[in-house]
Amino acid sequence: QVQLVESGGGLVQAGGSLRLSCAASGGTFSRYDMGWFRQAPGKEREFVAAISGSGGRTYYSDSVKGRFTISRDNAKNTMYLQMNSLNPEDTAAYYCARRSGNSYYSSRQYDSWGQGTQVTVSS
C-alpha cells in the first residue's frame, strides 16, 4: 500500500501562486498514475488534474486548464501541482491520490489518498 503526504498549501491572495507537493512511500511510484482532487466545504470532491506514471500524459479539469500544471519526479517519488493565477473559487482542501481504476476523472477510481493540504485564496 502506498502512503501519500501532501504539503505546500497556505493562504495566498488572488492572482498569486502556490506549488503543492505529494510525497509517496511504499511501492514503485513510477508505476502509478496519480491525480489531484479538491474539496471545498459543502461540496463534492472534484477532479483537478492527473498524470500518467511516466509523466507523459496529463489531464486537467476545465476549471484549472491553463492555470495549473501537474508534474512528477519519479526519482524523488514526488508529484507536484503548480497553481498560478489563483482565485477565491480555488479555495479547498487539495488531495493527492493513486489511480487504481479505469478513469482518470472519477475519485472512485483512486484507492490511496493523502490527508490533504488546505489552499485558501483571498480576494
Short mmCIF file of N, CA, C and O in Angstrom, two decimals:
data_model
loop_
_atom_site.label_atom_id
_atom_site.label_comp_id
_atom_site.label_asym_id
_atom_site.label_seq_id
_atom_site.Cartn_x
_atom_site.Cartn_y
_atom_site.Cartn_z
N GLN A 1 0.84 -1.19 0.00
CA GLN A 1 0.00 0.00 0.00
C GLN A 1 0.88 1.24 0.00
O GLN A 1 1.83 1.32 0.76
N VAL A 2 0.53 2.19 -0.84
CA VAL A 2 1.31 3.41 -0.92
C VAL A 2 0.79 4.42 0.11
O VAL A 2 -0.41 4.51 0.36
N GLN A 3 1.71 5.16 0.70
CA GLN A 3 1.35 6.26 1.61
C GLN A 3 1.65 7.58 0.91
O GLN A 3 2.71 7.73 0.28
N LEU A 4 0.74 8.52 1.05
CA LEU A 4 0.84 9.80 0.35
C LEU A 4 0.73 10.94 1.35
O LEU A 4 -0.15 10.92 2.23
N VAL A 5 1.60 11.93 1.22
CA VAL A 5 1.59 13.08 2.11
C VAL A 5 1.69 14.35 1.28
O VAL A 5 2.68 14.55 0.56
N GLU A 6 0.66 15.19 1.39
CA GLU A 6 0.65 16.47 0.68
C GLU A 6 1.29 17.56 1.52
O GLU A 6 1.24 17.52 2.76
N SER A 7 1.82 18.56 0.85
CA SER A 7 2.34 19.75 1.52
C SER A 7 2.30 20.91 0.54
O SER A 7 2.08 20.71 -0.66
N GLY A 8 2.51 22.11 1.07
CA GLY A 8 2.60 23.28 0.21
C GLY A 8 1.39 24.18 0.20
O GLY A 8 1.40 25.24 -0.43
N GLY A 9 0.33 23.78 0.89
CA GLY A 9 -0.85 24.63 0.94
C GLY A 9 -0.60 25.87 1.78
O GLY A 9 0.43 26.00 2.44
N GLY A 10 -1.56 26.79 1.73
CA GLY A 10 -1.44 28.00 2.52
C GLY A 10 -2.43 29.05 2.08
O GLY A 10 -3.37 28.76 1.33
N LEU A 11 -2.21 30.26 2.57
CA LEU A 11 -3.06 31.41 2.26
C LEU A 11 -2.35 32.27 1.23
O LEU A 11 -1.18 32.64 1.41
N VAL A 12 -3.05 32.61 0.17
CA VAL A 12 -2.46 33.41 -0.90
C VAL A 12 -3.52 34.38 -1.41
O VAL A 12 -4.72 34.09 -1.35
N GLN A 13 -3.07 35.52 -1.90
CA GLN A 13 -4.00 36.48 -2.47
C GLN A 13 -4.40 36.08 -3.89
O GLN A 13 -3.64 35.38 -4.58
N ALA A 14 -5.54 36.53 -4.30
CA ALA A 14 -5.99 36.27 -5.67
C ALA A 14 -4.94 36.73 -6.66
O ALA A 14 -4.34 37.81 -6.49
N GLY A 15 -4.69 35.91 -7.67
CA GLY A 15 -3.66 36.20 -8.65
C GLY A 15 -2.32 35.61 -8.32
O GLY A 15 -1.41 35.61 -9.16
N GLY A 16 -2.19 35.09 -7.11
CA GLY A 16 -0.93 34.52 -6.66
C GLY A 16 -0.75 33.07 -7.09
O GLY A 16 -1.57 32.51 -7.81
N SER A 17 0.34 32.49 -6.60
CA SER A 17 0.71 31.13 -6.98
C SER A 17 1.08 30.31 -5.76
O SER A 17 1.53 30.85 -4.73
N LEU A 18 0.90 29.01 -5.88
CA LEU A 18 1.36 28.05 -4.89
C LEU A 18 1.80 26.79 -5.63
O LEU A 18 1.29 26.50 -6.72
N ARG A 19 2.71 26.04 -5.03
CA ARG A 19 3.07 24.74 -5.56
C ARG A 19 2.84 23.70 -4.47
O ARG A 19 3.44 23.76 -3.40
N LEU A 20 1.99 22.76 -4.79
CA LEU A 20 1.72 21.64 -3.88
C LEU A 20 2.63 20.47 -4.23
O LEU A 20 2.98 20.26 -5.39
N SER A 21 3.00 19.72 -3.20
CA SER A 21 3.79 18.51 -3.37
C SER A 21 3.04 17.33 -2.78
O SER A 21 2.29 17.48 -1.81
N CYS A 22 3.29 16.17 -3.35
CA CYS A 22 2.72 14.92 -2.85
C CYS A 22 3.85 13.91 -2.81
O CYS A 22 4.33 13.47 -3.86
N ALA A 23 4.30 13.58 -1.61
CA ALA A 23 5.39 12.63 -1.42
C ALA A 23 4.82 11.24 -1.20
O ALA A 23 3.93 11.05 -0.36
N ALA A 24 5.34 10.28 -1.94
CA ALA A 24 4.84 8.90 -1.86
C ALA A 24 5.90 7.99 -1.26
O ALA A 24 7.10 8.17 -1.48
N SER A 25 5.42 7.01 -0.52
CA SER A 25 6.30 5.97 0.01
C SER A 25 5.56 4.64 -0.07
O SER A 25 4.34 4.59 0.02
N GLY A 26 6.35 3.56 -0.26
CA GLY A 26 5.74 2.24 -0.42
C GLY A 26 5.42 1.99 -1.88
O GLY A 26 4.81 2.82 -2.53
N GLY A 27 5.81 0.86 -2.38
CA GLY A 27 5.53 0.53 -3.76
C GLY A 27 6.49 1.20 -4.73
O GLY A 27 7.46 1.84 -4.33
N THR A 28 6.20 1.06 -6.01
CA THR A 28 7.03 1.62 -7.07
C THR A 28 6.29 2.80 -7.67
O THR A 28 5.37 2.65 -8.48
N PHE A 29 6.70 3.99 -7.31
CA PHE A 29 5.96 5.21 -7.63
C PHE A 29 5.76 5.37 -9.14
O PHE A 29 4.70 5.78 -9.60
N SER A 30 6.77 5.06 -9.91
CA SER A 30 6.70 5.30 -11.36
C SER A 30 5.64 4.42 -12.04
O SER A 30 5.26 4.68 -13.18
N ARG A 31 5.16 3.41 -11.37
CA ARG A 31 4.13 2.54 -11.94
C ARG A 31 2.73 3.12 -11.75
O ARG A 31 1.77 2.64 -12.35
N TYR A 32 2.61 4.14 -10.90
CA TYR A 32 1.28 4.63 -10.53
C TYR A 32 0.89 5.87 -11.32
O TYR A 32 1.63 6.86 -11.36
N ASP A 33 -0.29 5.81 -11.91
CA ASP A 33 -0.92 7.03 -12.37
C ASP A 33 -1.44 7.76 -11.14
O ASP A 33 -1.98 7.12 -10.23
N MET A 34 -1.31 9.07 -11.12
CA MET A 34 -1.63 9.84 -9.92
C MET A 34 -2.56 11.00 -10.27
O MET A 34 -2.61 11.46 -11.41
N GLY A 35 -3.26 11.48 -9.26
CA GLY A 35 -4.17 12.59 -9.50
C GLY A 35 -4.25 13.55 -8.33
O GLY A 35 -3.84 13.22 -7.21
N TRP A 36 -4.73 14.74 -8.61
CA TRP A 36 -5.06 15.74 -7.61
C TRP A 36 -6.56 15.98 -7.65
O TRP A 36 -7.15 16.13 -8.73
N PHE A 37 -7.14 16.04 -6.48
CA PHE A 37 -8.54 16.38 -6.32
C PHE A 37 -8.65 17.49 -5.29
O PHE A 37 -7.70 17.75 -4.54
N ARG A 38 -9.79 18.14 -5.25
CA ARG A 38 -10.00 19.17 -4.23
C ARG A 38 -11.44 19.11 -3.74
O ARG A 38 -12.34 18.63 -4.45
N GLN A 39 -11.62 19.58 -2.52
CA GLN A 39 -12.95 19.58 -1.93
C GLN A 39 -13.13 20.83 -1.10
O GLN A 39 -12.38 21.07 -0.14
N ALA A 40 -14.11 21.61 -1.47
CA ALA A 40 -14.48 22.81 -0.72
C ALA A 40 -15.59 22.45 0.26
O ALA A 40 -16.32 21.48 0.05
N PRO A 41 -15.74 23.22 1.33
CA PRO A 41 -16.78 22.92 2.32
C PRO A 41 -18.16 22.85 1.69
O PRO A 41 -18.55 23.72 0.90
N GLY A 42 -18.88 21.77 1.98
CA GLY A 42 -20.23 21.61 1.47
C GLY A 42 -20.32 21.17 0.03
O GLY A 42 -21.41 21.11 -0.54
N LYS A 43 -19.17 20.88 -0.57
CA LYS A 43 -19.18 20.48 -1.99
C LYS A 43 -18.59 19.08 -2.15
O LYS A 43 -17.88 18.58 -1.28
N GLU A 44 -18.88 18.48 -3.29
CA GLU A 44 -18.31 17.18 -3.62
C GLU A 44 -16.82 17.32 -3.93
O GLU A 44 -16.36 18.38 -4.37
N ARG A 45 -16.10 16.23 -3.71
CA ARG A 45 -14.69 16.21 -4.12
C ARG A 45 -14.64 16.22 -5.64
O ARG A 45 -15.35 15.44 -6.29
N GLU A 46 -13.80 17.09 -6.20
CA GLU A 46 -13.76 17.23 -7.65
C GLU A 46 -12.36 17.00 -8.19
O GLU A 46 -11.36 17.33 -7.55
N PHE A 47 -12.33 16.48 -9.40
CA PHE A 47 -11.08 16.24 -10.10
C PHE A 47 -10.41 17.55 -10.46
O PHE A 47 -11.07 18.51 -10.89
N VAL A 48 -9.09 17.59 -10.29
CA VAL A 48 -8.30 18.76 -10.68
C VAL A 48 -7.36 18.42 -11.83
O VAL A 48 -7.39 19.06 -12.88
N ALA A 49 -6.51 17.42 -11.62
CA ALA A 49 -5.52 17.06 -12.63
C ALA A 49 -5.03 15.65 -12.36
O ALA A 49 -5.13 15.14 -11.24
N ALA A 50 -4.48 15.02 -13.42
CA ALA A 50 -3.91 13.69 -13.27
C ALA A 50 -2.73 13.55 -14.20
O ALA A 50 -2.59 14.30 -15.18
N ILE A 51 -1.89 12.56 -13.90
CA ILE A 51 -0.68 12.35 -14.67
C ILE A 51 -0.39 10.87 -14.73
O ILE A 51 -0.59 10.14 -13.75
N SER A 52 0.09 10.41 -15.87
CA SER A 52 0.44 9.00 -16.01
C SER A 52 1.73 8.70 -15.25
O SER A 52 2.46 9.61 -14.84
N GLY A 53 2.02 7.41 -15.11
CA GLY A 53 3.18 7.01 -14.33
C GLY A 53 4.49 7.55 -14.86
O GLY A 53 5.38 7.94 -14.10
N SER A 54 4.62 7.60 -16.17
CA SER A 54 5.83 8.12 -16.79
C SER A 54 5.87 9.64 -16.82
O SER A 54 6.91 10.24 -17.07
N GLY A 55 4.71 10.24 -16.62
CA GLY A 55 4.60 11.70 -16.74
C GLY A 55 4.30 12.17 -18.15
O GLY A 55 4.17 13.36 -18.39
N GLY A 56 4.16 11.23 -19.07
CA GLY A 56 3.97 11.60 -20.46
C GLY A 56 2.58 12.06 -20.83
O GLY A 56 2.39 12.70 -21.86
N ARG A 57 1.60 11.72 -20.01
CA ARG A 57 0.21 12.15 -20.27
C ARG A 57 -0.32 12.89 -19.06
O ARG A 57 -0.15 12.46 -17.92
N THR A 58 -0.96 14.00 -19.33
CA THR A 58 -1.58 14.80 -18.26
C THR A 58 -3.01 15.14 -18.63
O THR A 58 -3.36 15.20 -19.82
N TYR A 59 -3.81 15.36 -17.62
CA TYR A 59 -5.22 15.62 -17.79
C TYR A 59 -5.62 16.72 -16.80
O TYR A 59 -5.14 16.73 -15.67
N TYR A 60 -6.51 17.60 -17.23
CA TYR A 60 -6.92 18.71 -16.38
C TYR A 60 -8.43 18.92 -16.45
O TYR A 60 -9.07 18.67 -17.49
N SER A 61 -8.97 19.43 -15.36
CA SER A 61 -10.35 19.89 -15.42
C SER A 61 -10.39 21.21 -16.17
O SER A 61 -9.39 21.94 -16.23
N ASP A 62 -11.53 21.51 -16.73
CA ASP A 62 -11.66 22.75 -17.49
C ASP A 62 -11.42 23.98 -16.60
O ASP A 62 -10.94 25.01 -17.07
N SER A 63 -11.76 23.85 -15.33
CA SER A 63 -11.66 25.00 -14.44
C SER A 63 -10.22 25.39 -14.12
O SER A 63 -9.98 26.53 -13.69
N VAL A 64 -9.27 24.49 -14.32
CA VAL A 64 -7.89 24.81 -13.98
C VAL A 64 -6.96 24.79 -15.19
O VAL A 64 -5.80 25.21 -15.10
N LYS A 65 -7.47 24.33 -16.32
CA LYS A 65 -6.63 24.21 -17.52
C LYS A 65 -6.05 25.58 -17.89
O LYS A 65 -6.76 26.58 -17.93
N GLY A 66 -4.76 25.59 -18.13
CA GLY A 66 -4.10 26.84 -18.48
C GLY A 66 -3.55 27.60 -17.28
O GLY A 66 -2.75 28.52 -17.44
N ARG A 67 -3.98 27.22 -16.08
CA ARG A 67 -3.51 27.89 -14.86
C ARG A 67 -2.69 26.95 -13.98
O ARG A 67 -1.75 27.39 -13.32
N PHE A 68 -3.06 25.68 -13.94
CA PHE A 68 -2.38 24.68 -13.12
C PHE A 68 -1.55 23.76 -14.00
O PHE A 68 -1.93 23.46 -15.14
N THR A 69 -0.44 23.28 -13.43
CA THR A 69 0.40 22.33 -14.13
C THR A 69 0.75 21.18 -13.19
O THR A 69 1.29 21.42 -12.11
N ILE A 70 0.44 19.97 -13.63
CA ILE A 70 0.79 18.78 -12.85
C ILE A 70 2.09 18.22 -13.39
O ILE A 70 2.34 18.23 -14.61
N SER A 71 2.94 17.72 -12.50
CA SER A 71 4.20 17.12 -12.91
C SER A 71 4.63 16.13 -11.85
O SER A 71 4.01 16.04 -10.78
N ARG A 72 5.67 15.37 -12.15
CA ARG A 72 6.16 14.42 -11.19
C ARG A 72 7.65 14.21 -11.39
O ARG A 72 8.17 14.38 -12.50
N ASP A 73 8.31 13.83 -10.31
CA ASP A 73 9.72 13.46 -10.33
C ASP A 73 9.81 12.05 -9.75
O ASP A 73 9.78 11.89 -8.52
N ASN A 74 9.88 11.07 -10.61
CA ASN A 74 9.86 9.68 -10.13
C ASN A 74 11.11 9.33 -9.33
O ASN A 74 11.07 8.44 -8.48
N ALA A 75 12.20 10.01 -9.59
CA ALA A 75 13.42 9.76 -8.81
C ALA A 75 13.25 10.20 -7.36
O ALA A 75 13.90 9.68 -6.46
N LYS A 76 12.35 11.16 -7.14
CA LYS A 76 12.09 11.68 -5.78
C LYS A 76 10.77 11.16 -5.22
O LYS A 76 10.37 11.55 -4.12
N ASN A 77 10.09 10.30 -5.97
CA ASN A 77 8.79 9.77 -5.53
C ASN A 77 7.83 10.89 -5.16
O ASN A 77 7.11 10.81 -4.14
N THR A 78 7.81 11.92 -5.95
CA THR A 78 7.02 13.11 -5.63
C THR A 78 6.26 13.62 -6.85
O THR A 78 6.79 13.63 -7.96
N MET A 79 5.04 14.04 -6.61
CA MET A 79 4.21 14.68 -7.63
C MET A 79 3.97 16.12 -7.21
O MET A 79 3.96 16.43 -6.01
N TYR A 80 3.76 16.98 -8.19
CA TYR A 80 3.58 18.40 -7.90
C TYR A 80 2.33 18.94 -8.59
O TYR A 80 1.85 18.40 -9.59
N LEU A 81 1.84 20.04 -8.05
CA LEU A 81 0.78 20.80 -8.71
C LEU A 81 1.15 22.27 -8.59
O LEU A 81 1.07 22.84 -7.51
N GLN A 82 1.59 22.84 -9.70
CA GLN A 82 1.88 24.26 -9.75
C GLN A 82 0.60 25.00 -10.06
O GLN A 82 -0.03 24.75 -11.10
N MET A 83 0.21 25.90 -9.17
CA MET A 83 -1.06 26.61 -9.32
C MET A 83 -0.77 28.09 -9.48
O MET A 83 -0.23 28.73 -8.58
N ASN A 84 -1.14 28.62 -10.63
CA ASN A 84 -0.95 30.04 -10.92
C ASN A 84 -2.29 30.74 -11.11
O ASN A 84 -3.32 30.08 -11.30
N SER A 85 -2.27 32.04 -11.06
CA SER A 85 -3.49 32.85 -11.25
C SER A 85 -4.64 32.34 -10.39
O SER A 85 -5.77 32.16 -10.84
N LEU A 86 -4.33 32.11 -9.13
CA LEU A 86 -5.34 31.58 -8.22
C LEU A 86 -6.46 32.58 -7.98
O LEU A 86 -6.23 33.80 -7.98
N ASN A 87 -7.65 32.05 -7.81
CA ASN A 87 -8.81 32.89 -7.50
C ASN A 87 -9.56 32.29 -6.32
O ASN A 87 -9.32 31.12 -5.96
N PRO A 88 -10.44 33.03 -5.68
CA PRO A 88 -11.13 32.52 -4.48
C PRO A 88 -11.87 31.20 -4.72
O PRO A 88 -12.03 30.41 -3.77
N GLU A 89 -12.31 30.95 -5.95
CA GLU A 89 -13.00 29.70 -6.25
C GLU A 89 -12.08 28.48 -6.16
O GLU A 89 -12.55 27.35 -6.15
N ASP A 90 -10.78 28.71 -6.09
CA ASP A 90 -9.83 27.61 -5.93
C ASP A 90 -9.64 27.21 -4.48
O ASP A 90 -8.94 26.23 -4.20
N THR A 91 -10.25 27.93 -3.57
CA THR A 91 -10.13 27.61 -2.15
C THR A 91 -10.75 26.25 -1.85
O THR A 91 -11.90 26.00 -2.17
N ALA A 92 -9.94 25.36 -1.28
CA ALA A 92 -10.39 23.99 -1.00
C ALA A 92 -9.26 23.24 -0.30
O ALA A 92 -8.12 23.72 -0.26
N ALA A 93 -9.60 22.07 0.21
CA ALA A 93 -8.58 21.12 0.62
C ALA A 93 -8.17 20.33 -0.61
O ALA A 93 -9.04 19.85 -1.36
N TYR A 94 -6.89 20.21 -0.84
CA TYR A 94 -6.36 19.51 -2.01
C TYR A 94 -5.78 18.18 -1.58
O TYR A 94 -5.00 18.11 -0.63
N TYR A 95 -6.14 17.14 -2.35
CA TYR A 95 -5.72 15.79 -2.04
C TYR A 95 -5.01 15.16 -3.23
O TYR A 95 -5.43 15.35 -4.38
N CYS A 96 -3.96 14.41 -2.95
CA CYS A 96 -3.37 13.59 -4.00
C CYS A 96 -3.81 12.15 -3.79
O CYS A 96 -4.14 11.74 -2.67
N ALA A 97 -3.81 11.40 -4.89
CA ALA A 97 -4.32 10.04 -4.83
C ALA A 97 -3.70 9.20 -5.93
O ALA A 97 -3.26 9.72 -6.96
N ARG A 98 -3.70 7.90 -5.70
CA ARG A 98 -3.20 6.94 -6.67
C ARG A 98 -4.37 6.33 -7.43
O ARG A 98 -5.33 5.84 -6.81
N ARG A 99 -4.27 6.33 -8.76
CA ARG A 99 -5.34 5.76 -9.57
C ARG A 99 -5.24 4.25 -9.62
O ARG A 99 -4.15 3.71 -9.85
N SER A 100 -6.35 3.57 -9.40
CA SER A 100 -6.38 2.12 -9.47
C SER A 100 -7.39 1.62 -10.50
O SER A 100 -7.33 0.46 -10.90
N GLY A 101 -8.30 2.47 -10.93
CA GLY A 101 -9.34 2.06 -11.86
C GLY A 101 -9.08 2.57 -13.26
O GLY A 101 -7.95 2.92 -13.61
N ASN A 102 -10.14 2.64 -14.06
CA ASN A 102 -10.00 2.96 -15.47
C ASN A 102 -10.02 4.46 -15.77
O ASN A 102 -9.36 4.91 -16.69
N SER A 103 -10.79 5.21 -15.01
CA SER A 103 -10.95 6.62 -15.32
C SER A 103 -9.96 7.47 -14.55
O SER A 103 -9.66 7.21 -13.39
N TYR A 104 -9.49 8.52 -15.21
CA TYR A 104 -8.64 9.48 -14.52
C TYR A 104 -9.47 10.49 -13.75
O TYR A 104 -8.96 11.14 -12.83
N TYR A 105 -10.74 10.65 -14.11
CA TYR A 105 -11.52 11.80 -13.67
C TYR A 105 -12.41 11.52 -12.45
O TYR A 105 -12.86 12.46 -11.81
N SER A 106 -12.65 10.27 -12.14
CA SER A 106 -13.55 9.95 -11.04
C SER A 106 -12.77 9.58 -9.78
O SER A 106 -11.87 8.75 -9.82
N SER A 107 -13.14 10.17 -8.66
CA SER A 107 -12.46 9.86 -7.40
C SER A 107 -12.64 8.39 -7.01
O SER A 107 -11.83 7.85 -6.27
N ARG A 108 -13.69 7.76 -7.51
CA ARG A 108 -13.92 6.35 -7.18
C ARG A 108 -12.89 5.42 -7.81
O ARG A 108 -12.80 4.25 -7.45
N GLN A 109 -12.13 5.95 -8.76
CA GLN A 109 -11.11 5.15 -9.43
C GLN A 109 -9.74 5.28 -8.77
O GLN A 109 -8.73 4.85 -9.34
N TYR A 110 -9.70 5.88 -7.60
CA TYR A 110 -8.45 6.08 -6.87
C TYR A 110 -8.55 5.37 -5.53
O TYR A 110 -9.59 5.46 -4.86
N ASP A 111 -7.49 4.67 -5.14
CA ASP A 111 -7.62 3.84 -3.96
C ASP A 111 -6.76 4.27 -2.78
O ASP A 111 -6.92 3.76 -1.67
N SER A 112 -5.81 5.14 -2.96
CA SER A 112 -4.97 5.60 -1.86
C SER A 112 -4.97 7.12 -1.87
O SER A 112 -4.74 7.72 -2.93
N TRP A 113 -5.19 7.71 -0.70
CA TRP A 113 -5.35 9.15 -0.60
C TRP A 113 -4.45 9.72 0.49
O TRP A 113 -4.22 9.07 1.52
N GLY A 114 -3.97 10.93 0.27
CA GLY A 114 -3.28 11.65 1.32
C GLY A 114 -4.27 12.31 2.26
O GLY A 114 -5.48 12.19 2.09
N GLN A 115 -3.74 13.01 3.24
CA GLN A 115 -4.59 13.63 4.26
C GLN A 115 -5.11 14.99 3.83
O GLN A 115 -6.00 15.55 4.46
N GLY A 116 -4.54 15.54 2.78
CA GLY A 116 -4.98 16.82 2.24
C GLY A 116 -4.16 18.00 2.75
O GLY A 116 -3.57 17.94 3.83
N THR A 117 -4.14 19.04 1.96
CA THR A 117 -3.50 20.30 2.34
C THR A 117 -4.43 21.44 1.95
O THR A 117 -5.00 21.43 0.86
N GLN A 118 -4.61 22.39 2.83
CA GLN A 118 -5.58 23.46 2.62
C GLN A 118 -4.99 24.59 1.80
O GLN A 118 -3.89 25.07 2.08
N VAL A 119 -5.74 25.01 0.80
CA VAL A 119 -5.40 26.18 -0.01
C VAL A 119 -6.52 27.20 0.17
O VAL A 119 -7.69 26.88 -0.06
N THR A 120 -6.16 28.39 0.59
CA THR A 120 -7.13 29.46 0.78
C THR A 120 -6.68 30.67 -0.03
O THR A 120 -5.55 31.14 0.13
N VAL A 121 -7.56 31.13 -0.91
CA VAL A 121 -7.26 32.27 -1.77
C VAL A 121 -8.15 33.43 -1.35
O VAL A 121 -9.38 33.33 -1.41
N SER A 122 -7.53 34.51 -0.95
CA SER A 122 -8.29 35.68 -0.52
C SER A 122 -8.48 36.65 -1.68
O SER A 122 -7.63 36.76 -2.55
N SER A 123 -9.60 37.34 -1.65
CA SER A 123 -9.91 38.27 -2.74
C SER A 123 -9.37 39.66 -2.45
O SER A 123 -8.90 39.96 -1.37
#
